[in-house]
Short mmCIF file of C-alpha atoms and ligand atoms in Angstrom, two decimals:
data_model
loop_
_atom_site.label_atom_id
_atom_site.label_comp_id
_atom_site.label_asym_id
_atom_site.label_seq_id
_atom_site.Cartn_x
_atom_site.Cartn_y
_atom_site.Cartn_z
CA UNK A 18 -42.61 -63.19 -80.03
CA UNK A 19 -38.93 -62.98 -80.29
CA UNK A 20 -37.08 -65.56 -82.03
CA UNK A 21 -33.06 -65.72 -81.67
CA UNK A 22 -32.14 -68.54 -83.99
CA UNK A 23 -28.83 -69.84 -82.82
CA UNK A 24 -28.55 -72.38 -85.57
CA UNK A 25 -25.06 -71.01 -86.50
CA UNK A 26 -21.50 -72.17 -87.06
CA UNK A 27 -19.19 -70.20 -84.73
CA UNK A 28 -15.37 -70.76 -84.36
CA UNK A 29 -15.62 -74.32 -85.32
CA UNK A 30 -18.62 -75.00 -82.93
CA UNK A 31 -22.37 -75.70 -83.94
CA UNK A 32 -24.76 -73.88 -81.85
CA UNK A 33 -27.82 -75.15 -80.83
CA UNK A 34 -30.76 -74.91 -83.79
CA UNK A 35 -33.01 -74.00 -80.49
CA UNK A 36 -34.27 -70.56 -80.16
CA UNK A 37 -33.62 -68.65 -77.01
CA UNK A 38 -36.91 -68.23 -75.90
CA UNK A 39 -39.36 -70.27 -78.24
CA UNK A 40 -42.49 -71.04 -76.48
CA UNK A 41 -43.61 -74.25 -76.49
CA UNK A 42 -47.23 -73.15 -77.37
CA UNK A 43 -49.21 -70.47 -79.20
CA UNK A 44 -48.52 -67.10 -77.64
CA UNK A 45 -52.42 -66.76 -76.80
CA UNK A 46 -52.22 -70.49 -74.87
CA UNK A 47 -52.27 -70.65 -71.06
CA UNK A 48 -49.58 -72.47 -68.84
CA UNK A 49 -51.65 -74.77 -66.65
CA UNK A 50 -51.29 -76.88 -63.95
CA UNK A 51 -51.97 -78.13 -60.80
CA UNK A 52 -50.42 -78.05 -57.09
CA UNK A 53 -50.82 -78.91 -53.58
CA UNK A 54 -51.15 -75.84 -51.17
CA UNK A 55 -51.86 -75.97 -47.50
CA UNK A 56 -55.53 -76.65 -47.53
CA UNK A 57 -55.72 -79.03 -50.91
CA UNK A 58 -55.05 -78.70 -54.21
CA UNK A 59 -55.38 -75.70 -56.62
CA UNK A 60 -55.57 -75.41 -60.38
CA UNK A 61 -53.26 -72.33 -61.44
CA UNK A 62 -52.78 -70.81 -65.11
CA UNK A 63 -50.50 -68.03 -66.34
CA UNK A 64 -51.99 -65.74 -69.31
CA UNK A 65 -51.01 -62.99 -71.28
CA UNK A 66 -54.52 -61.91 -71.98
CA UNK A 67 -56.82 -60.04 -69.83
CA UNK A 68 -59.01 -62.33 -68.48
CA UNK A 69 -58.27 -66.26 -67.03
CA UNK A 70 -58.77 -69.40 -68.99
CA UNK A 71 -62.12 -70.85 -69.15
CA UNK A 72 -62.33 -73.58 -66.34
CA UNK A 73 -64.17 -76.26 -65.98
CA UNK A 74 -64.89 -79.11 -63.39
CA UNK A 75 -67.11 -82.02 -63.90
CA UNK A 76 -68.43 -80.64 -67.18
CA UNK A 77 -69.81 -77.43 -65.28
CA UNK A 78 -68.07 -73.96 -66.01
CA UNK A 79 -66.82 -72.37 -62.99
CA UNK A 80 -64.44 -69.09 -62.96
CA UNK A 81 -60.86 -68.58 -62.19
CA UNK A 82 -59.98 -65.68 -59.30
CA UNK A 83 -57.10 -63.70 -60.19
CA UNK A 84 -54.27 -64.36 -58.08
CA UNK A 85 -51.78 -61.87 -59.38
CA UNK A 86 -52.87 -59.47 -61.67
CA UNK A 87 -50.79 -58.21 -64.52
CA UNK A 88 -48.45 -55.06 -63.59
CA UNK A 89 -45.10 -53.16 -64.86
CA UNK A 90 -42.79 -56.32 -65.15
CA UNK A 91 -45.14 -59.21 -64.98
CA UNK A 92 -47.35 -58.89 -68.66
CA UNK A 93 -49.20 -61.67 -67.16
CA UNK A 94 -51.56 -62.81 -64.92
CA UNK A 95 -52.10 -65.90 -62.46
CA UNK A 96 -55.07 -67.54 -62.01
CA UNK A 97 -56.06 -69.87 -59.59
CA UNK A 98 -59.04 -71.98 -58.73
CA UNK A 99 -59.15 -74.29 -55.52
CA UNK A 100 -60.01 -78.06 -56.44
CA UNK A 101 -62.54 -79.81 -54.24
CA UNK A 102 -62.12 -83.56 -53.75
CA UNK A 103 -63.85 -86.36 -55.46
CA UNK A 104 -64.04 -84.03 -58.43
CA UNK A 105 -63.17 -86.53 -61.17
CA UNK A 106 -62.25 -83.70 -64.17
CA UNK A 107 -60.54 -80.41 -64.37
CA UNK A 108 -60.00 -78.49 -67.48
CA UNK A 109 -58.16 -75.32 -67.87
CA UNK A 110 -58.13 -73.36 -71.06
CA UNK A 111 -59.34 -76.48 -72.72
CA UNK A 112 -56.62 -78.60 -71.21
CA UNK A 113 -57.15 -81.40 -68.99
CA UNK A 114 -54.94 -81.28 -65.65
CA UNK A 115 -54.02 -84.90 -64.45
CA UNK A 116 -55.62 -84.82 -60.78
CA UNK A 117 -53.96 -86.27 -58.00
CA UNK A 118 -54.29 -89.91 -57.11
CA UNK A 119 -55.14 -91.07 -53.70
CA UNK A 120 -51.95 -92.88 -53.10
CA UNK A 121 -49.01 -91.30 -55.07
CA UNK A 122 -46.66 -94.71 -56.11
CA UNK A 123 -44.46 -92.59 -58.64
CA UNK A 124 -42.84 -89.20 -57.37
CA UNK A 125 -40.78 -87.59 -59.71
CA UNK A 126 -38.24 -85.03 -58.02
CA UNK A 127 -36.63 -82.31 -59.99
CA UNK A 128 -34.48 -79.45 -59.33
CA UNK A 129 -32.32 -76.40 -59.77
CA UNK A 130 -33.66 -75.89 -63.24
CA UNK A 131 -32.58 -72.31 -64.77
CA UNK A 132 -30.04 -71.24 -66.80
CA UNK A 133 -27.39 -69.23 -65.16
CA UNK A 134 -27.24 -65.80 -66.40
CA UNK A 135 -25.27 -63.54 -63.72
CA UNK A 136 -22.38 -61.42 -64.16
CA UNK A 137 -19.45 -63.68 -64.75
CA UNK A 138 -21.51 -67.09 -64.71
CA UNK A 139 -23.30 -67.16 -67.97
CA UNK A 140 -24.72 -70.12 -69.42
CA UNK A 141 -25.48 -71.21 -73.24
CA UNK A 142 -29.27 -70.59 -72.33
CA UNK A 143 -29.62 -71.30 -76.59
CA UNK A 144 -27.68 -74.71 -76.59
CA UNK A 145 -29.81 -77.67 -75.18
CA UNK A 146 -26.89 -79.89 -73.77
CA UNK A 147 -25.76 -77.13 -71.85
CA UNK A 148 -28.88 -76.24 -70.97
CA UNK A 149 -31.23 -79.48 -71.11
CA UNK A 150 -34.37 -78.63 -68.68
CA UNK A 151 -36.69 -78.77 -71.70
CA UNK A 152 -35.10 -82.35 -72.45
CA UNK A 153 -35.17 -83.02 -68.55
CA UNK A 154 -38.95 -81.97 -68.32
CA UNK A 155 -39.94 -84.05 -71.44
CA UNK A 156 -37.99 -86.92 -69.97
CA UNK A 157 -40.04 -86.88 -66.92
CA UNK A 158 -43.21 -86.68 -68.45
CA UNK A 159 -42.58 -89.63 -70.60
CA UNK A 160 -42.36 -91.76 -67.38
CA UNK A 161 -45.76 -90.36 -66.22
CA UNK A 162 -45.48 -89.80 -62.56
CA UNK A 163 -48.36 -89.24 -60.19
CA UNK A 164 -46.99 -86.14 -58.46
CA UNK A 165 -44.15 -84.10 -59.48
CA UNK A 166 -42.23 -82.41 -56.63
CA UNK A 167 -39.36 -79.16 -57.52
CA UNK A 168 -37.38 -78.31 -55.20
CA UNK A 169 -36.47 -75.21 -55.76
CA UNK A 170 -34.35 -72.73 -57.70
CA UNK A 171 -36.47 -72.37 -60.64
CA UNK A 172 -35.21 -68.32 -61.67
CA UNK A 173 -31.58 -68.25 -62.48
CA UNK A 174 -31.53 -65.43 -65.54
CA UNK A 175 -31.15 -62.16 -63.11
CA UNK A 176 -28.03 -60.23 -65.64
CA UNK A 177 -28.14 -59.49 -69.55
CA UNK A 178 -26.19 -62.09 -72.00
CA UNK A 179 -23.16 -60.07 -72.89
CA UNK A 180 -23.00 -58.58 -76.02
CA UNK A 181 -21.81 -60.98 -78.89
CA UNK A 182 -22.32 -64.12 -76.68
CA UNK A 183 -24.44 -66.55 -79.15
CA UNK A 184 -24.70 -69.22 -76.50
CA UNK A 185 -27.53 -67.11 -74.75
CA UNK A 186 -28.24 -64.31 -77.32
CA UNK A 187 -31.81 -62.61 -77.00
CA UNK A 188 -32.13 -64.13 -73.20
CA UNK A 189 -34.46 -62.41 -71.37
CA UNK A 190 -33.26 -61.63 -67.50
CA UNK A 191 -34.85 -60.20 -64.06
CA UNK A 192 -37.67 -60.56 -61.70
CA UNK A 193 -40.12 -60.19 -64.95
CA UNK A 194 -42.01 -62.49 -66.66
CA UNK A 195 -40.24 -62.81 -69.99
CA UNK A 196 -37.41 -64.08 -67.78
CA UNK A 197 -39.87 -66.94 -65.49
CA UNK A 198 -41.39 -68.01 -69.19
CA UNK A 199 -38.00 -68.82 -70.67
CA UNK A 200 -36.66 -70.32 -67.32
CA UNK A 201 -39.56 -72.26 -66.14
CA UNK A 202 -42.80 -72.33 -67.64
CA UNK A 203 -41.97 -72.12 -71.26
CA UNK A 204 -39.69 -75.55 -71.31
CA UNK A 205 -41.88 -77.25 -68.19
CA UNK A 206 -45.31 -76.52 -70.58
CA UNK A 207 -46.02 -79.71 -71.33
CA UNK A 208 -44.69 -81.45 -68.20
CA UNK A 209 -46.58 -78.68 -66.18
CA UNK A 210 -50.03 -80.50 -66.68
CA UNK A 211 -49.49 -84.26 -66.50
CA UNK A 212 -49.42 -84.64 -62.70
CA UNK A 213 -50.01 -82.44 -59.08
CA UNK A 214 -47.03 -80.62 -58.36
CA UNK A 215 -45.44 -79.96 -55.16
CA UNK A 216 -43.40 -76.66 -55.44
CA UNK A 217 -40.44 -75.48 -52.80
CA UNK A 218 -38.68 -72.53 -52.75
CA UNK A 219 -34.94 -72.00 -53.19
CA UNK A 220 -32.60 -69.32 -52.54
CA UNK A 221 -33.13 -67.79 -55.85
CA UNK A 222 -36.49 -67.10 -54.93
CA UNK A 223 -35.84 -64.96 -51.99
CA UNK A 224 -37.34 -61.53 -52.45
CA UNK A 225 -34.00 -59.85 -53.67
CA UNK A 226 -33.98 -62.22 -56.46
CA UNK A 227 -37.09 -64.12 -58.18
CA UNK A 228 -39.21 -63.81 -55.27
CA UNK A 229 -41.83 -61.68 -56.92
CA UNK A 230 -42.25 -64.32 -59.67
CA UNK A 231 -42.21 -66.92 -56.97
CA UNK A 232 -44.85 -65.35 -54.92
CA UNK A 233 -46.79 -64.21 -57.97
CA UNK A 234 -47.26 -68.01 -59.57
CA UNK A 235 -45.58 -71.21 -57.58
CA UNK A 236 -45.94 -70.24 -53.85
CA UNK A 237 -48.85 -72.34 -52.02
CA UNK A 238 -50.18 -69.48 -49.50
CA UNK A 239 -52.16 -66.61 -50.52
CA UNK A 240 -50.00 -63.64 -53.31
CA UNK A 241 -49.37 -60.43 -51.14
CA UNK A 242 -50.56 -57.70 -53.33
CA UNK A 243 -49.04 -54.70 -51.56
CA UNK A 244 -45.81 -56.26 -50.91
CA UNK A 245 -45.34 -58.41 -54.05
CA UNK A 246 -43.21 -60.96 -52.61
CA UNK A 247 -43.67 -62.96 -49.16
CA UNK A 248 -40.04 -62.61 -47.43
CA UNK A 249 -40.72 -66.44 -46.24
CA UNK A 250 -43.29 -69.15 -47.36
CA UNK A 251 -45.34 -70.57 -44.32
CA UNK A 252 -44.74 -73.86 -43.98
CA UNK A 253 -46.95 -76.51 -44.87
CA UNK A 254 -47.96 -80.59 -44.88
CA UNK A 255 -49.14 -82.61 -47.86
CA UNK A 256 -51.00 -85.86 -45.83
CA UNK A 257 -50.48 -88.64 -48.24
CA UNK A 258 -51.50 -92.22 -47.12
CA UNK A 259 -47.95 -93.70 -47.42
CA UNK A 260 -46.16 -90.24 -45.68
CA UNK A 261 -46.55 -86.57 -45.27
CA UNK A 262 -44.77 -84.18 -47.42
CA UNK A 263 -43.57 -81.29 -45.17
CA UNK A 264 -42.62 -78.18 -47.15
CA UNK A 265 -40.28 -75.56 -45.45
CA UNK A 266 -39.00 -72.91 -46.83
CA UNK A 267 -35.25 -72.28 -46.13
CA UNK A 268 -34.46 -69.81 -48.90
CA UNK A 269 -32.63 -67.19 -46.27
CA UNK A 270 -30.85 -70.19 -44.22
CA UNK A 271 -27.59 -69.36 -44.64
CA UNK A 272 -24.56 -72.42 -45.26
CA UNK A 273 -21.55 -70.98 -43.83
CA UNK A 274 -21.73 -69.53 -40.07
CA UNK A 275 -25.39 -70.21 -37.62
CA UNK A 276 -27.76 -67.24 -38.19
CA UNK A 277 -29.47 -67.84 -34.59
CA UNK A 278 -32.67 -65.46 -35.73
CA UNK A 279 -33.16 -68.27 -38.91
CA UNK A 280 -32.48 -71.34 -36.95
CA UNK A 281 -34.94 -70.53 -34.38
CA UNK A 282 -37.56 -69.50 -37.15
CA UNK A 283 -36.89 -73.79 -38.71
CA UNK A 284 -36.06 -74.81 -35.07
CA UNK A 285 -40.07 -74.41 -34.56
CA UNK A 286 -40.98 -75.06 -38.20
CA UNK A 287 -39.39 -78.88 -37.34
CA UNK A 288 -40.52 -79.23 -33.79
CA UNK A 289 -43.94 -78.62 -34.70
CA UNK A 290 -43.69 -81.41 -37.52
CA UNK A 291 -44.67 -83.43 -34.40
CA UNK A 292 -47.99 -82.68 -34.20
CA UNK A 293 -48.58 -81.29 -37.95
CA UNK A 294 -48.05 -84.81 -39.88
CA UNK A 295 -48.49 -88.46 -39.42
CA UNK A 296 -46.81 -91.28 -40.24
CA UNK A 297 -43.42 -91.38 -42.02
CA UNK A 298 -42.54 -87.75 -43.11
CA UNK A 299 -40.27 -86.59 -46.11
CA UNK A 300 -39.07 -83.28 -45.21
CA UNK A 301 -39.33 -80.95 -48.70
CA UNK A 302 -36.66 -78.26 -48.30
CA UNK A 303 -34.03 -76.67 -50.89
CA UNK A 304 -31.27 -76.25 -49.00
CA UNK A 305 -29.79 -79.65 -47.70
CA UNK A 306 -28.38 -79.92 -44.21
CA UNK A 307 -25.20 -82.62 -43.62
CA UNK A 308 -24.45 -81.99 -47.46
CA UNK A 309 -21.72 -81.02 -49.55
CA UNK A 310 -21.55 -79.69 -52.90
CA UNK A 311 -18.30 -81.69 -53.45
CA UNK A 312 -14.63 -81.84 -51.89
CA UNK A 313 -11.39 -79.82 -51.67
CA UNK A 314 -8.55 -80.76 -50.48
CA UNK A 315 -10.01 -83.67 -48.77
CA UNK A 316 -12.74 -81.64 -46.95
CA UNK A 317 -16.38 -81.76 -47.69
CA UNK A 318 -18.14 -78.09 -48.41
CA UNK A 319 -21.39 -76.53 -48.22
CA UNK A 320 -23.05 -78.07 -45.38
CA UNK A 321 -25.57 -76.17 -43.39
CA UNK A 322 -24.16 -74.88 -40.10
CA UNK A 323 -27.54 -73.25 -39.50
CA UNK A 324 -29.71 -76.14 -40.35
CA UNK A 325 -27.81 -78.61 -38.66
CA UNK A 326 -28.51 -76.11 -35.30
CA UNK A 327 -32.33 -76.32 -36.00
CA UNK A 328 -32.44 -79.90 -36.84
CA UNK A 329 -30.28 -82.07 -34.39
CA UNK A 330 -32.40 -83.57 -31.56
CA UNK A 331 -35.31 -81.46 -33.02
CA UNK A 332 -36.78 -83.88 -36.61
CA UNK A 333 -38.91 -86.45 -35.64
CA UNK A 334 -37.77 -89.78 -35.21
CA UNK A 335 -40.65 -90.20 -38.30
CA UNK A 336 -38.48 -88.08 -40.43
CA UNK A 337 -37.29 -90.97 -43.07
CA UNK A 338 -36.14 -88.25 -45.87
CA UNK A 339 -35.01 -85.06 -46.49
CA UNK A 340 -35.39 -83.69 -50.36
CA UNK A 341 -33.42 -81.12 -51.38
CA UNK A 342 -31.51 -79.67 -54.42
CA UNK A 343 -29.25 -76.64 -54.13
CA UNK A 344 -26.27 -78.90 -54.66
CA UNK A 345 -25.91 -79.56 -58.48
CA UNK A 346 -25.32 -83.26 -58.01
CA UNK A 347 -27.36 -86.26 -57.17
CA UNK A 348 -26.48 -87.34 -53.89
CA UNK A 349 -27.59 -90.05 -51.31
CA UNK A 350 -26.08 -89.50 -47.98
CA UNK A 351 -27.08 -92.31 -45.22
CA UNK A 352 -25.89 -91.46 -41.82
CA UNK A 353 -23.67 -93.41 -39.24
CA UNK A 354 -26.23 -91.43 -36.57
CA UNK A 355 -30.07 -92.16 -36.51
CA UNK A 356 -30.72 -89.00 -38.77
CA UNK A 357 -32.92 -88.86 -42.03
CA UNK A 358 -31.18 -90.02 -45.37
CA UNK A 359 -30.33 -86.84 -47.31
CA UNK A 360 -31.67 -86.93 -50.98
CA UNK A 361 -30.31 -83.99 -52.87
CA UNK A 362 -31.77 -83.74 -56.68
CA UNK A 363 -29.79 -80.10 -58.15
CA UNK A 364 -29.41 -81.34 -61.29
CA UNK A 365 -32.08 -80.46 -63.30
CA UNK A 366 -30.47 -77.78 -65.78
CA UNK A 367 -28.17 -75.13 -64.00
CA UNK A 368 -24.43 -75.41 -64.35
CA UNK A 369 -23.58 -78.94 -62.50
CA UNK A 370 -20.99 -78.57 -59.64
CA UNK A 371 -17.25 -79.70 -60.65
CA UNK A 372 -15.65 -82.26 -58.92
CA UNK A 373 -15.37 -85.56 -59.17
CA UNK A 374 -17.91 -88.38 -58.59
CA UNK A 375 -17.32 -90.00 -55.39
CA UNK A 376 -18.38 -92.49 -52.87
CA UNK A 377 -19.24 -90.64 -49.69
CA UNK A 378 -18.99 -93.05 -47.51
CA UNK A 379 -16.96 -92.15 -44.52
CA UNK A 380 -17.42 -88.35 -45.34
CA UNK A 381 -17.40 -86.21 -42.23
CA UNK A 382 -20.15 -83.59 -42.48
CA UNK A 383 -20.21 -80.77 -39.59
CA UNK A 384 -19.39 -83.73 -37.22
CA UNK A 385 -21.78 -86.13 -39.00
CA UNK A 386 -20.51 -89.48 -40.37
CA UNK A 387 -22.04 -90.66 -44.10
CA UNK A 388 -22.01 -94.40 -43.86
CA UNK A 389 -22.89 -95.40 -47.08
CA UNK A 390 -25.00 -93.37 -50.09
CA UNK A 391 -23.77 -91.58 -53.93
CA UNK A 392 -21.96 -88.41 -54.59
CA UNK A 393 -22.63 -87.98 -58.79
CA UNK A 394 -21.39 -85.26 -60.71
CA UNK A 395 -21.53 -84.19 -63.71
CA UNK A 396 -24.46 -85.76 -65.22
CA UNK A 397 -27.84 -83.61 -65.45
CA UNK A 398 -31.00 -84.94 -65.18
CA UNK A 399 -34.26 -86.02 -62.49
CA UNK A 400 -34.90 -88.40 -59.97
CA UNK A 401 -37.70 -90.83 -59.55
CA UNK A 402 -39.32 -92.39 -56.09
CA UNK A 403 -40.93 -95.59 -57.03
CA UNK A 404 -43.23 -97.26 -53.88
CA UNK A 405 -42.45 -100.99 -53.67
CA UNK A 406 -43.52 -103.98 -51.04
CA UNK A 407 -40.33 -103.06 -49.29
CA UNK A 408 -40.18 -99.56 -49.23
CA UNK A 409 -39.28 -97.33 -52.27
CA UNK A 410 -37.00 -97.43 -55.13
CA UNK A 411 -34.89 -94.36 -55.98
CA UNK A 412 -33.92 -94.02 -59.01
CA UNK A 413 -31.31 -91.25 -60.99
CA UNK A 414 -31.78 -90.71 -64.55
CA UNK A 415 -30.02 -88.55 -66.74
CA UNK A 416 -31.37 -86.02 -69.17
CA UNK A 417 -32.39 -88.31 -71.83
CA UNK A 418 -34.33 -90.42 -68.92
CA UNK A 419 -31.85 -93.09 -68.79
CA UNK A 420 -31.49 -94.83 -65.44
CA UNK A 421 -27.91 -94.08 -63.93
CA UNK A 422 -27.85 -95.30 -60.37
CA UNK A 423 -30.73 -97.02 -57.62
CA UNK A 424 -31.11 -96.82 -54.55
CA UNK A 425 -33.55 -98.94 -52.24
CA UNK A 426 -35.05 -97.46 -49.05
CA UNK A 427 -36.44 -98.63 -46.50
CA UNK A 428 -37.27 -96.38 -43.32
CA UNK A 429 -34.05 -94.54 -42.98
CA UNK A 430 -31.70 -97.02 -44.38
CA UNK A 431 -30.51 -96.82 -48.72
CA UNK A 432 -28.67 -99.13 -50.02
CA UNK A 433 -27.59 -98.00 -53.35
CA UNK A 434 -25.95 -99.37 -56.80
CA UNK A 435 -25.06 -98.02 -59.91
CA UNK A 436 -27.61 -99.59 -62.79
FE1 LIG M 7 -29.90 -73.18 -54.58
#
């Protein structure tokens, strides 16, 4: 275990007393959670021990299967166990996992959670005010959601902390177990078992970046031991009584110009939702479509031209919401055209987008006009969807769990107000 205590006074600044990579649990304890896959839910565990942790379903011992064994850069083993429906208890490594509820009413959304270490972009991973994902995770856990959606970008520690930088000294980096542990699993350790998850792939999880760790640990489809990273994750649908969650991998779909091949792939995936989903649909994809990271010189920037080509006239009319991250803001965009409301929850921990919060009404984004909504920058946090008699309420919380804004959602409509 490495300890890199940051409690020190430097140049008048009191640095955090949190160590760079303090495990939230004992070294031998596995990280355990449950997540939706294409054909049901799986319990998963990551352990640094040789064997998978003990598993128990309804009091009966059962062996977990190795999903990804230890290897060069990953001194850890990912284990998996399919969970049958109608079970009443699941324990992994002695930890009780919260089982799926029949109809989730309270759904947490979080995204873009890791600590940025890339070239000249250096975040103070040791300072919980400057990289607050551990607090964000604790605040989500305190609200006891039925389901947790991570909209992608878990892994941000790509290059070394510069020598002498106390803000990040001791930080791990690279697509390896230490960096994945420090960026996601350890700060989320206490949140992981408290509700089933839906994991969405971000562009930080493409194969050239954190893709190996993604495919080993979090991807819903099977791990390919030969390649070590699936170039794209197949789409899958989680059918729930109130809606279908359609998970789309947009990790490789570029924003500024149309990539015809990627547009064709996603177009087919959107078209397939006509038959693979039932009822209202929430599309879960890391990259938003007609959305912006902010406004420069009066013009919105950052919309996705490739996804716009794939989506226009293709997304089924039953798609009410697109849940994304990627832009490090909290954003709700309700359009003048009959399009799904875009929700962006990208403020979970990484550097926030610059610029001011603004009323997005009247923005024209790649030819699409925003009728109403929210665009908030400058605060870390997460969001919660709560089912009501009238539809859903979407609340934006800061990192401490204080409600900031709320939108009442019904079908594709969204009416938002500051709390
Ligand atoms: Fe992203």
